[in-house]
Amino acid sequence: MLSIEVNNQSKVRVENEKAKTISSDYLQNCTKNRYRKKAISDSIIHTHLHGCGSGQVQQAIYALQTALCINTKTLVPQTMSTQEEFLAIKYAAGILHTKDIIEHVNSQLDKGIWSDVFLEILDCDPKGWGCISTLFEKYLKEIGVLIPTIEEAARELVEHHVLLIASGTVMPCVQFKKILEDIDNYDYYSKTKDYLGDNLGIHQMYGWYYEDYCTVDQINQGILEASKVWVTTYAKKH
């Protein structure tokens, strides 16, 4: 299996801003009113997810749940992979949507975690991406979570997915496809030196993913072994 060598022509990637809107009646008035009263306690102990996702990603993330003590006034992240940090990474990568932010706000309020920005988000009408994204950035600033650059976000997403692959708890080819989807807005083509994706260290996995002369089992095994090499070579040491 050979890694895929990139051609000399730079691939132009143009992403059009999508209107990420949801219906203005997304929340019933009774739901809004229920959230207008601030939680009685300023400190709540709850289970905080390391990231977010769906399907296999979510199942793996659930296995990494840890108990955190959250102060609702400061809400300072206590790990490197808090839910808010992961949302900020997805936001920077251009894969976070209005619905995701609304769901996060509702989830936090259900846990008794309050922010005045939450009410602004719920009251925003219509719930267009421009309004919601501005308020989301305001919320991240309030809790001290920085929005990474798109390159930083791409590297964080790659590490997130590759660690899952290396753990052996997910289907390697399916998870690698998620990597390519999540970093689609990042131009790793022009940053390639010899083999496509080598600036992110995913060139071997990339080659296996597009291998035409192997069985699915062989491809999965190849991606799995390459992911383990990636972990020893590129993964941050926390």
Short mmCIF file of C-alpha atoms in Angstrom, two decimals:
data_model
loop_
_atom_site.label_atom_id
_atom_site.label_comp_id
_atom_site.label_asym_id
_atom_site.label_seq_id
_atom_site.Cartn_x
_atom_site.Cartn_y
_atom_site.Cartn_z
CA MET A 1 0.00 0.00 0.00
CA LEU A 2 1.39 3.36 -1.01
CA SER A 3 0.37 6.74 0.27
CA ILE A 4 -1.35 8.91 -2.30
CA GLU A 5 1.01 11.52 -3.77
CA VAL A 6 -0.51 14.92 -4.34
CA ASN A 7 -0.27 16.50 -7.80
CA ASN A 8 1.34 19.84 -8.48
CA GLN A 9 -1.91 21.67 -9.06
CA SER A 10 -3.30 23.22 -5.92
CA LYS A 11 -6.88 22.27 -5.29
CA VAL A 12 -9.12 25.25 -4.83
CA ARG A 13 -11.66 24.75 -2.12
CA VAL A 14 -14.52 27.20 -1.99
CA GLU A 15 -17.05 26.94 0.79
CA ASN A 16 -20.26 28.91 0.55
CA GLU A 17 -21.74 30.15 3.78
CA LYS A 18 -24.95 28.30 4.37
CA ALA A 19 -27.96 29.83 5.94
CA LYS A 20 -28.24 27.80 9.11
CA THR A 21 -31.66 28.72 10.35
CA ILE A 22 -34.39 26.98 12.23
CA SER A 23 -38.00 27.87 12.72
CA SER A 24 -38.64 30.77 15.05
CA ASP A 25 -41.16 28.67 16.91
CA TYR A 26 -38.50 26.09 17.74
CA LEU A 27 -39.09 26.75 21.43
CA GLN A 28 -42.55 27.05 22.89
CA ASN A 29 -43.20 30.05 25.11
CA CYS A 30 -43.69 27.80 28.10
CA THR A 31 -40.19 26.39 27.59
CA LYS A 32 -38.69 29.88 27.38
CA ASN A 33 -40.46 31.00 30.54
CA ARG A 34 -39.27 27.93 32.40
CA TYR A 35 -35.70 29.03 31.76
CA ARG A 36 -36.13 32.67 32.75
CA LYS A 37 -35.61 31.98 36.44
CA LYS A 38 -32.02 31.55 37.49
CA ALA A 39 -31.04 28.30 39.16
CA ILE A 40 -31.09 28.56 42.96
CA SER A 41 -27.67 26.99 43.44
CA ASP A 42 -24.50 28.49 42.00
CA SER A 43 -22.66 25.19 42.16
CA ILE A 44 -23.90 21.97 40.63
CA ILE A 45 -22.19 18.61 40.41
CA HIS A 46 -23.02 16.70 37.27
CA THR A 47 -21.57 14.38 34.70
CA HIS A 48 -19.86 16.35 31.91
CA LEU A 49 -19.34 14.73 28.52
CA HIS A 50 -15.94 14.87 26.85
CA GLY A 51 -17.11 16.23 23.52
CA CYS A 52 -20.20 15.49 21.57
CA GLY A 53 -21.25 13.47 18.60
CA SER A 54 -23.55 10.74 17.43
CA GLY A 55 -23.52 7.04 16.72
CA GLN A 56 -20.19 5.35 17.30
CA VAL A 57 -18.47 8.61 18.17
CA GLN A 58 -20.97 9.34 20.91
CA GLN A 59 -20.74 5.81 22.31
CA ALA A 60 -16.98 6.10 22.60
CA ILE A 61 -17.24 9.55 24.16
CA TYR A 62 -19.78 8.29 26.69
CA ALA A 63 -17.18 5.77 27.83
CA LEU A 64 -14.92 8.70 28.73
CA GLN A 65 -17.43 10.49 30.98
CA THR A 66 -15.99 12.07 34.11
CA ALA A 67 -17.51 13.85 37.08
CA LEU A 68 -16.84 17.59 37.29
CA CYS A 69 -17.82 20.30 39.74
CA ILE A 70 -19.13 23.27 37.77
CA ASN A 71 -19.48 26.77 39.17
CA THR A 72 -22.22 28.46 37.19
CA LYS A 73 -20.77 31.94 37.68
CA THR A 74 -17.31 31.19 36.27
CA LEU A 75 -17.83 27.85 34.53
CA VAL A 76 -14.07 27.40 34.10
CA PRO A 77 -13.25 24.27 32.06
CA GLN A 78 -11.48 21.73 34.26
CA THR A 79 -10.22 19.38 31.52
CA MET A 80 -8.69 19.78 28.08
CA SER A 81 -11.74 18.25 26.43
CA THR A 82 -14.80 19.88 27.96
CA GLN A 83 -17.98 19.97 25.97
CA GLU A 84 -17.67 23.70 25.39
CA GLU A 85 -14.10 23.39 24.11
CA PHE A 86 -15.17 20.66 21.72
CA LEU A 87 -18.03 22.83 20.47
CA ALA A 88 -15.57 25.69 19.96
CA ILE A 89 -13.39 23.36 17.90
CA LYS A 90 -16.36 22.34 15.75
CA TYR A 91 -17.34 26.00 15.44
CA ALA A 92 -13.88 26.93 14.16
CA ALA A 93 -13.94 24.00 11.74
CA GLY A 94 -17.28 25.17 10.33
CA ILE A 95 -19.20 22.04 11.32
CA LEU A 96 -21.28 23.48 14.18
CA HIS A 97 -24.86 24.46 13.33
CA THR A 98 -27.60 26.54 14.87
CA LYS A 99 -29.43 23.43 16.05
CA ASP A 100 -26.31 22.20 17.86
CA ILE A 101 -26.02 25.45 19.81
CA ILE A 102 -29.72 25.46 20.73
CA GLU A 103 -29.47 21.86 21.93
CA HIS A 104 -26.42 22.69 24.03
CA VAL A 105 -28.20 25.64 25.65
CA ASN A 106 -31.21 23.47 26.52
CA SER A 107 -28.93 20.75 27.87
CA GLN A 108 -27.07 23.19 30.12
CA LEU A 109 -30.30 24.72 31.41
CA ASP A 110 -31.71 21.27 32.15
CA LYS A 111 -28.64 20.68 34.33
CA GLY A 112 -29.29 23.93 36.19
CA ILE A 113 -26.38 25.79 34.59
CA TRP A 114 -27.31 29.39 33.83
CA SER A 115 -25.95 32.16 31.65
CA ASP A 116 -27.70 35.35 30.64
CA VAL A 117 -26.52 34.63 27.10
CA PHE A 118 -28.66 31.48 27.10
CA LEU A 119 -31.77 33.62 27.44
CA GLU A 120 -30.55 35.88 24.64
CA ILE A 121 -30.14 32.82 22.43
CA LEU A 122 -33.60 31.51 23.28
CA ASP A 123 -35.14 34.93 22.65
CA CYS A 124 -33.31 35.42 19.36
CA ASP A 125 -35.92 35.66 16.61
CA PRO A 126 -35.52 34.56 13.93
CA LYS A 127 -32.90 32.04 14.98
CA GLY A 128 -30.57 32.70 12.09
CA TRP A 129 -26.91 31.68 12.06
CA GLY A 130 -25.67 35.28 12.17
CA CYS A 131 -27.45 36.07 15.43
CA ILE A 132 -26.91 32.70 17.11
CA SER A 133 -23.22 32.44 16.19
CA THR A 134 -22.52 35.93 17.55
CA LEU A 135 -24.19 35.05 20.85
CA PHE A 136 -22.36 31.72 20.95
CA GLU A 137 -19.03 33.53 20.64
CA LYS A 138 -20.17 35.85 23.44
CA TYR A 139 -20.93 32.81 25.61
CA LEU A 140 -17.54 31.22 24.92
CA LYS A 141 -15.81 34.46 25.87
CA GLU A 142 -17.87 34.61 29.06
CA ILE A 143 -16.70 31.16 30.19
CA GLY A 144 -13.11 31.66 29.06
CA VAL A 145 -13.07 29.26 26.11
CA LEU A 146 -10.97 30.42 23.18
CA ILE A 147 -11.98 29.75 19.59
CA PRO A 148 -9.05 28.03 17.85
CA THR A 149 -7.85 28.72 14.33
CA ILE A 150 -9.15 26.41 11.64
CA GLU A 151 -5.78 24.63 11.53
CA GLU A 152 -5.78 24.12 15.30
CA ALA A 153 -9.35 22.86 15.07
CA ALA A 154 -8.44 20.43 12.27
CA ARG A 155 -5.58 19.00 14.32
CA GLU A 156 -7.79 18.61 17.39
CA LEU A 157 -10.47 16.85 15.35
CA VAL A 158 -7.92 14.54 13.75
CA GLU A 159 -6.56 13.60 17.17
CA HIS A 160 -10.07 13.06 18.52
CA HIS A 161 -10.98 10.64 15.76
CA VAL A 162 -7.60 8.87 15.48
CA LEU A 163 -7.58 8.13 19.19
CA LEU A 164 -10.97 6.50 18.75
CA ILE A 165 -9.67 4.43 15.84
CA ALA A 166 -6.57 3.37 17.78
CA SER A 167 -8.73 2.35 20.75
CA GLY A 168 -10.28 -0.40 18.62
CA THR A 169 -13.82 0.57 19.64
CA VAL A 170 -14.92 1.87 16.22
CA MET A 171 -14.85 0.76 12.59
CA PRO A 172 -11.60 2.30 11.26
CA CYS A 173 -12.79 3.10 7.73
CA VAL A 174 -16.06 4.60 9.00
CA GLN A 175 -14.25 6.74 11.56
CA PHE A 176 -11.65 7.89 9.06
CA LYS A 177 -14.47 9.03 6.80
CA LYS A 178 -15.66 11.18 9.71
CA ILE A 179 -12.20 12.74 9.87
CA LEU A 180 -12.36 13.75 6.21
CA GLU A 181 -15.86 15.16 6.69
CA ASP A 182 -14.90 17.16 9.79
CA ILE A 183 -11.77 18.72 8.28
CA ASP A 184 -13.33 19.36 4.88
CA ASN A 185 -13.16 23.15 5.36
CA TYR A 186 -9.43 22.98 6.13
CA ASP A 187 -7.12 23.20 3.12
CA TYR A 188 -4.66 20.41 3.83
CA TYR A 189 -4.09 19.94 0.11
CA SER A 190 -1.94 23.04 -0.32
CA LYS A 191 -0.05 22.23 2.89
CA THR A 192 0.90 18.73 1.71
CA LYS A 193 4.63 18.15 1.21
CA ASP A 194 4.91 14.69 -0.36
CA TYR A 195 1.81 12.67 0.40
CA LEU A 196 -1.73 13.92 0.79
CA GLY A 197 -2.48 14.65 4.44
CA ASP A 198 1.12 14.37 5.61
CA ASN A 199 0.98 17.78 7.31
CA LEU A 200 -1.62 16.24 9.67
CA GLY A 201 0.11 12.87 9.79
CA ILE A 202 -2.87 11.06 8.25
CA HIS A 203 -1.27 10.18 4.90
CA GLN A 204 -0.87 6.47 5.69
CA MET A 205 -4.49 6.18 6.82
CA TYR A 206 -5.53 8.22 3.78
CA GLY A 207 -3.71 5.78 1.50
CA TRP A 208 -5.36 2.78 3.11
CA TYR A 209 -8.79 4.42 2.95
CA TYR A 210 -8.53 4.78 -0.83
CA GLU A 211 -6.79 1.42 -1.41
CA ASP A 212 -8.46 -0.34 -4.36
CA TYR A 213 -6.81 -3.75 -4.20
CA CYS A 214 -7.51 -4.84 -0.64
CA THR A 215 -10.47 -6.29 1.19
CA VAL A 216 -12.45 -4.21 3.64
CA ASP A 217 -10.90 -6.17 6.50
CA GLN A 218 -7.41 -5.43 5.19
CA ILE A 219 -8.22 -1.74 4.80
CA ASN A 220 -9.61 -1.56 8.32
CA GLN A 221 -6.53 -3.32 9.70
CA GLY A 222 -4.25 -1.01 7.74
CA ILE A 223 -6.00 2.11 9.05
CA LEU A 224 -5.95 0.70 12.59
CA GLU A 225 -2.22 0.01 12.51
CA ALA A 226 -1.50 3.41 10.95
CA SER A 227 -3.59 5.07 13.67
CA LYS A 228 -1.44 3.45 16.36
CA VAL A 229 1.68 4.81 14.68
CA TRP A 230 0.01 8.23 14.57
CA VAL A 231 -0.71 8.09 18.31
CA THR A 232 2.93 7.38 19.18
CA THR A 233 4.19 10.02 16.76
CA TYR A 234 1.71 12.89 16.76
CA ALA A 235 -0.68 12.66 19.73
CA LYS A 236 -0.32 15.32 22.42
CA LYS A 237 0.97 14.10 25.74
CA HIS A 238 -1.58 15.29 28.28
#
